[in-house]
C-alpha atoms as an extended CHARMM CRD file, in Angstrom:
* protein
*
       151  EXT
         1         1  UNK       CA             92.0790000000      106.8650000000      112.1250000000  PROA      1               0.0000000000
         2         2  UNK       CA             92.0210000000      109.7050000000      114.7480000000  PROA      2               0.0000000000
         3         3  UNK       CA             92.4280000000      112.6790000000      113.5800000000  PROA      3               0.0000000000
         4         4  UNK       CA             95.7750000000      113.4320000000      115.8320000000  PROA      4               0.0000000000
         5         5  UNK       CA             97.2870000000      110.2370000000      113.5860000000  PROA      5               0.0000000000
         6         6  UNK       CA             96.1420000000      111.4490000000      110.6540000000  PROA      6               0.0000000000
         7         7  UNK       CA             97.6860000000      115.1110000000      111.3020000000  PROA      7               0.0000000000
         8         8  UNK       CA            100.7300000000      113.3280000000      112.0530000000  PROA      8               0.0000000000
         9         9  UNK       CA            100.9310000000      111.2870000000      109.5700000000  PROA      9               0.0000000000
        10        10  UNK       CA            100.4220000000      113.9830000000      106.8670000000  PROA      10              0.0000000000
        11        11  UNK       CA            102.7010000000      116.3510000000      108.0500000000  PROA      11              0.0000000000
        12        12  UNK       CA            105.8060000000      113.3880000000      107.5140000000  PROA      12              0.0000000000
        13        13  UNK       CA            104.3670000000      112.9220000000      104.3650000000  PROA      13              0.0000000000
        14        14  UNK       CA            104.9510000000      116.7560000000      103.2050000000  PROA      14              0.0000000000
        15        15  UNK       CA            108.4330000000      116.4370000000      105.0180000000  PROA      15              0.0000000000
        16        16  UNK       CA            109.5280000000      113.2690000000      103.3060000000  PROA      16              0.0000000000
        17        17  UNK       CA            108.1510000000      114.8900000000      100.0090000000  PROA      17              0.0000000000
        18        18  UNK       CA            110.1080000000      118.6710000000      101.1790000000  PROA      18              0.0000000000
        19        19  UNK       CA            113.0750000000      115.7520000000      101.3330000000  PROA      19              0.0000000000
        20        20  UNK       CA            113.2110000000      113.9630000000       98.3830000000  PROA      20              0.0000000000
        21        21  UNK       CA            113.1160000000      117.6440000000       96.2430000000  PROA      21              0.0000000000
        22        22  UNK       CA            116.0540000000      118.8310000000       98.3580000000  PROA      22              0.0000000000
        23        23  UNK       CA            118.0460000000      115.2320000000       97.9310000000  PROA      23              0.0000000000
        24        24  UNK       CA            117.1110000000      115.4130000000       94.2330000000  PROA      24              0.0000000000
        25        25  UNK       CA            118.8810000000      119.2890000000       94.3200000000  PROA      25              0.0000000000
        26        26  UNK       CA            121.7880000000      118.1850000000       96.0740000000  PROA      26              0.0000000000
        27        27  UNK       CA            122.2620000000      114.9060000000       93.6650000000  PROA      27              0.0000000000
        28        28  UNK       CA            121.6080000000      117.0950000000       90.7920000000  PROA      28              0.0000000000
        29        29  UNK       CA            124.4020000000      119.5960000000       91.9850000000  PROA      29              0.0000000000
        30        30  UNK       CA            127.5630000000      117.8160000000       91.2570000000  PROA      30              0.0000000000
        31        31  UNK       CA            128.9470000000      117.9560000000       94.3490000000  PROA      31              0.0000000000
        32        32  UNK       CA            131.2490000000      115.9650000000       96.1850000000  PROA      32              0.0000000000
        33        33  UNK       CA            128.5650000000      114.1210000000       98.2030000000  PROA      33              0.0000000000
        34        34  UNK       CA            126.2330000000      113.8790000000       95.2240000000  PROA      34              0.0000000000
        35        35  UNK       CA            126.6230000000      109.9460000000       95.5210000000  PROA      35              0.0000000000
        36        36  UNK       CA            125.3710000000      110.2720000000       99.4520000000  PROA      36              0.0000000000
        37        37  UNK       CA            122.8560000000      111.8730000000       98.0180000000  PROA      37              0.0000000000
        38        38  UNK       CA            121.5920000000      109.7020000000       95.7170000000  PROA      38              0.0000000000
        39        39  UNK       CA            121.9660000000      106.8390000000       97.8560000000  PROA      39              0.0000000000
        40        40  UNK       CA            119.7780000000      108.5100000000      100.2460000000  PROA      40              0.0000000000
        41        41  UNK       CA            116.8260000000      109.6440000000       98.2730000000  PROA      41              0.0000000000
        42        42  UNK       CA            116.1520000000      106.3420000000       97.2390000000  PROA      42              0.0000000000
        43        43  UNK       CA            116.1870000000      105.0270000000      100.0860000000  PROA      43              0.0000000000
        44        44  UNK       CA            113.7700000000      107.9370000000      101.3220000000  PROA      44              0.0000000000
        45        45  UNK       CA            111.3320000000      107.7460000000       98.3120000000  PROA      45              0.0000000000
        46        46  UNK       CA            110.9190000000      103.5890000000      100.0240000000  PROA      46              0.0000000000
        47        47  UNK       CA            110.2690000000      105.1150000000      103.5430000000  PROA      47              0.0000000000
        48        48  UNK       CA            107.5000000000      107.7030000000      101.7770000000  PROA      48              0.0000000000
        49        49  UNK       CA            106.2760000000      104.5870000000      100.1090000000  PROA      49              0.0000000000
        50        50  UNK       CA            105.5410000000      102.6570000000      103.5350000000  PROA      50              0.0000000000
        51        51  UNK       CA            104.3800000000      106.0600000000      105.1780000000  PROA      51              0.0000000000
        52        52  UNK       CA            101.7280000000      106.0710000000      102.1140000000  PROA      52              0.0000000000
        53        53  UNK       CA            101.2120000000      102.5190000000      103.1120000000  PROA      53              0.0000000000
        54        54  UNK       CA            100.6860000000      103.0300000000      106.6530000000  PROA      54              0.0000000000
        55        55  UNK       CA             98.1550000000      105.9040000000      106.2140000000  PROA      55              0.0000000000
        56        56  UNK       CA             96.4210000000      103.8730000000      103.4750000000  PROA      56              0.0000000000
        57        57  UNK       CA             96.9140000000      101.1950000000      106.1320000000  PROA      57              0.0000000000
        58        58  UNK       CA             94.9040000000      102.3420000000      109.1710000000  PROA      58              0.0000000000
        59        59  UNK       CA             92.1100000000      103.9750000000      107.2220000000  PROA      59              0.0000000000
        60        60  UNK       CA             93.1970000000      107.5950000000      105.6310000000  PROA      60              0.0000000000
        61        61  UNK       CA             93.0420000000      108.9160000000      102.7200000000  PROA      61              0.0000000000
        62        62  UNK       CA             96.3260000000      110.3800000000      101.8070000000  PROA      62              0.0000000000
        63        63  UNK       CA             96.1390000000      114.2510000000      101.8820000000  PROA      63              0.0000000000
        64        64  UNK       CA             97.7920000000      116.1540000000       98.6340000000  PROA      64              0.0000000000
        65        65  UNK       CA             97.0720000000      119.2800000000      100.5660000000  PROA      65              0.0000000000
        66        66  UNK       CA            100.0860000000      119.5460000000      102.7420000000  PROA      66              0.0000000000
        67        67  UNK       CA            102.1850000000      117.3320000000      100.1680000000  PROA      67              0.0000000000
        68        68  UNK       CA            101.7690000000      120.2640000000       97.6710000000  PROA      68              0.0000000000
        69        69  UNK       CA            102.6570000000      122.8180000000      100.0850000000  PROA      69              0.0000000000
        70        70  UNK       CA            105.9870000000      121.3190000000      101.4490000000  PROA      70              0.0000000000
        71        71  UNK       CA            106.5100000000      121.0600000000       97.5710000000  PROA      71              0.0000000000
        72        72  UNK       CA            105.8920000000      124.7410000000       97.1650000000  PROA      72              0.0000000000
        73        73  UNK       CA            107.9630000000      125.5420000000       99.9740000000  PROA      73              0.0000000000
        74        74  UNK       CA            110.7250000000      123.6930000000       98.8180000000  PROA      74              0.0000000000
        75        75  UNK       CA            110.2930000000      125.7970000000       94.9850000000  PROA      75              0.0000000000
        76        76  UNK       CA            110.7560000000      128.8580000000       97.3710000000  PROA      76              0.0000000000
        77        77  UNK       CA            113.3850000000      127.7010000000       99.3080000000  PROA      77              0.0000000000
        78        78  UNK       CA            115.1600000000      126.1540000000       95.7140000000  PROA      78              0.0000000000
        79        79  UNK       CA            116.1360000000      129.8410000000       95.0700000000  PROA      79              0.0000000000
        80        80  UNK       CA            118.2100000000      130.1910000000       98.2130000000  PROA      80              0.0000000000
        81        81  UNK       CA            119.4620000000      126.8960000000       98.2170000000  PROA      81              0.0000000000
        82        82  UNK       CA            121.0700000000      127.2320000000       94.7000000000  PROA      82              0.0000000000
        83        83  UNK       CA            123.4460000000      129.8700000000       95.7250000000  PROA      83              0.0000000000
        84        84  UNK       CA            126.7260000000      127.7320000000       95.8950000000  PROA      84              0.0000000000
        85        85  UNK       CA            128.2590000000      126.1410000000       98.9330000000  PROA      85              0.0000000000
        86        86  UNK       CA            126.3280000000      127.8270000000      101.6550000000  PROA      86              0.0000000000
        87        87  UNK       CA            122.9400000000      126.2850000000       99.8780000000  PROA      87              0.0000000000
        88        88  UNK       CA            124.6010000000      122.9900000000      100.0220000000  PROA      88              0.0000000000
        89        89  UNK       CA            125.8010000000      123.3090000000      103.4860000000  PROA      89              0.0000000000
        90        90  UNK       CA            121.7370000000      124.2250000000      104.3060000000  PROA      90              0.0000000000
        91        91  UNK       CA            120.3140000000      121.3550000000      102.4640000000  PROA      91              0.0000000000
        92        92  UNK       CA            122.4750000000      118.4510000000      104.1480000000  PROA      92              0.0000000000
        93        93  UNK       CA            121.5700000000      120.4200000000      107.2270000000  PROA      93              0.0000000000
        94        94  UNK       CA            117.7470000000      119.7860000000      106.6120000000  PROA      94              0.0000000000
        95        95  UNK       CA            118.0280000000      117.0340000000      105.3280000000  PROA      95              0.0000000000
        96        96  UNK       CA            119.8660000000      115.8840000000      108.6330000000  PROA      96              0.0000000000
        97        97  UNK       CA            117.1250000000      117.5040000000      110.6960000000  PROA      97              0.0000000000
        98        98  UNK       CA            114.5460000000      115.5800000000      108.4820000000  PROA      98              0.0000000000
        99        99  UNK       CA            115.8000000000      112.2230000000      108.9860000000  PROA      99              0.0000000000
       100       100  UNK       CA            116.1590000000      113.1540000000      112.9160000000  PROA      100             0.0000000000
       101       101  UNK       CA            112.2640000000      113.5530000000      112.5980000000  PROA      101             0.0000000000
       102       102  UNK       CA            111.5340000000      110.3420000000      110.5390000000  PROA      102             0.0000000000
       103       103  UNK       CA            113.4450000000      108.1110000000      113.4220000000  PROA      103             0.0000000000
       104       104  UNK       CA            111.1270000000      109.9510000000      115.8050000000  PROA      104             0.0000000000
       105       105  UNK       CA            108.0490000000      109.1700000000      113.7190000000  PROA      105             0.0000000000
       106       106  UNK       CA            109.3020000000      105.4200000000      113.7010000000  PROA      106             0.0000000000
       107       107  UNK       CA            109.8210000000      105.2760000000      116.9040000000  PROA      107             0.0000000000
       108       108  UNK       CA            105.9890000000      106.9940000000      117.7300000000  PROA      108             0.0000000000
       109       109  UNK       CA            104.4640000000      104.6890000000      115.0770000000  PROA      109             0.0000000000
       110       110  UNK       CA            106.6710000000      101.5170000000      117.5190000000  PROA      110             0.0000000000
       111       111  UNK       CA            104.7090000000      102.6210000000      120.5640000000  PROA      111             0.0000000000
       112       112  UNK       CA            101.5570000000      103.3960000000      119.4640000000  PROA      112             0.0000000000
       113       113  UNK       CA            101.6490000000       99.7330000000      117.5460000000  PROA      113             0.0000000000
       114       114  UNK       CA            100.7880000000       98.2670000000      120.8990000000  PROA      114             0.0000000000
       115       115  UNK       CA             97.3800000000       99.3820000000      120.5280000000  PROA      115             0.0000000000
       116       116  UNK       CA             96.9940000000       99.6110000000      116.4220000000  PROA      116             0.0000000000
       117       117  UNK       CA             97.6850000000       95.9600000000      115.5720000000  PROA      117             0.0000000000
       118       118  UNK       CA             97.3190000000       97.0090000000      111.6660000000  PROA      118             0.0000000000
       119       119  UNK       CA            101.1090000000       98.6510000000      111.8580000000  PROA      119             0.0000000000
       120       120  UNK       CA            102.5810000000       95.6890000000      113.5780000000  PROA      120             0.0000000000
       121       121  UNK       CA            103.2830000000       94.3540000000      109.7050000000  PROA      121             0.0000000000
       122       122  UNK       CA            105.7010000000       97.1860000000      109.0110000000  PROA      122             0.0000000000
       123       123  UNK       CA            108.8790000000       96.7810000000      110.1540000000  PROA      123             0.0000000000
       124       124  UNK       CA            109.5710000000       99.7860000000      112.5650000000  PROA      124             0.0000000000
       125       125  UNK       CA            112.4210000000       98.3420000000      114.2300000000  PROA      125             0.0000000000
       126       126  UNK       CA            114.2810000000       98.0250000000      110.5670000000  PROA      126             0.0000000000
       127       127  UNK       CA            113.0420000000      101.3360000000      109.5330000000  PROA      127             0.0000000000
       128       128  UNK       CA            114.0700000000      102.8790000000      112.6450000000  PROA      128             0.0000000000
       129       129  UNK       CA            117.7270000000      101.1720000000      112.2130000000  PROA      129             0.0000000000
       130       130  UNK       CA            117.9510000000      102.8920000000      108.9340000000  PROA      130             0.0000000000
       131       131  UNK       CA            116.7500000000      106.3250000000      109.9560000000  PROA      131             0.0000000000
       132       132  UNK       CA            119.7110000000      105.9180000000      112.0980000000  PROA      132             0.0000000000
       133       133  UNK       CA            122.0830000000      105.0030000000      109.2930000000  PROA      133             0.0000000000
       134       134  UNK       CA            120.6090000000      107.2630000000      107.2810000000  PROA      134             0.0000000000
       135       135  UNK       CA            121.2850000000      110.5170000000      109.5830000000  PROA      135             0.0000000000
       136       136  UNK       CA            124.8790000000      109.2220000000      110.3960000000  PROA      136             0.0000000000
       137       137  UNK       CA            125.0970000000      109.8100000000      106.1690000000  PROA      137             0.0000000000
       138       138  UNK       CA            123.9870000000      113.0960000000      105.9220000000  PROA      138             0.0000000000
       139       139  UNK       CA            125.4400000000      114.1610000000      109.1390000000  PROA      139             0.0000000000
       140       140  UNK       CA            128.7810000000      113.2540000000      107.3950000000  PROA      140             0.0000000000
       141       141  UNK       CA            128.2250000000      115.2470000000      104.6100000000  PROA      141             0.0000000000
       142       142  UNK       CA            126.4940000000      117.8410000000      106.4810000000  PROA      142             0.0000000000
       143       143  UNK       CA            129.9140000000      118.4470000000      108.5420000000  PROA      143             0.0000000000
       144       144  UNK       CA            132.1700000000      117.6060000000      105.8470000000  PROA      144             0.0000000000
       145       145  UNK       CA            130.2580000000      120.7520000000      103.5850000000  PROA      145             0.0000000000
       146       146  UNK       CA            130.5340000000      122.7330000000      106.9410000000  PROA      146             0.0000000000
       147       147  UNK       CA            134.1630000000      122.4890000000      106.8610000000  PROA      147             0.0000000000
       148       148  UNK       CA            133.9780000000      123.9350000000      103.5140000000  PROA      148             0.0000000000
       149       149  UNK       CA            131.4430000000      126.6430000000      104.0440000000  PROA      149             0.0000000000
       150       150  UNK       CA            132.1090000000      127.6250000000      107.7940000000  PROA      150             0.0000000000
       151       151  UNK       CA            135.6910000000      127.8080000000      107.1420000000  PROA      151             0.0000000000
């Protein structure tokens, strides 16, 4: 795999992994869109899974480095996300921004397809479909804990 792939493909890994710690905070949090959230991380721990499958895929070995340090980043971050609605408001906003970058990962992985025949047999249309479903979901609660928060 080149190594501009590789890079790429390892720096969506540590964001989907960033992800699923902040989905599991907001789930864990009782709050009104703790259902959204739930719904959502497991449906992003299955897009990690194919990302994991893609790397493994087109010939890389799946990097723990920057998987451990968007997990340490996200224990740092824990602290200021746990202080009430304001922390909430912040997660659904990165987790918002997040799934902004996965459809634009799809979409990359789409293109370049054309000349790596080995990711033709994941569905990137579908996954990009439910990137898009996916932000329209925590958009929703994004704005709706914005309403709260912002005043």
């Amino acid at each position: 795999m080149s190594d501009s792939l590789s890079v790429y493909l390892h720096d969506h890994l540590a964001g989907a992994n960033y992800a699923v710690e902040v989905l599991e905070f907001l789930r864990d949090q009782g709050e009104p869109h703790s259902g959204v959230a739930a719904g959502l991380l497991a449906e992003i721990e299955e897009d990690r899974a194919v990302l994991r499958r893609i790397a493994e895929t087109v010939g890389d070995n799946v990097s723990t480095v920057k998987e451990v340090t968007a997990w340490v980043g996200e224990k740092i971050s824990e602290f200021k996300l746990s202080k009430g609605g304001f922390g909430v408001f912040q997660a659904w906003e990165i987790v918002a921004l997040g799934i902004v970058g996965k459809l634009a990962l799809w979409e990359a992985l789409d293109l370049v397809s054309q000349k790596k025949p080995d990711l033709k047999q994941f569905d990137l249309d579908s996954l990009q479909v439910r990137a898009q479903d996916q932000h329209r979901r925590a958009e929703w609660a994004r704005l709706d804990a914005a309403k709260v928060v912002l005043g």
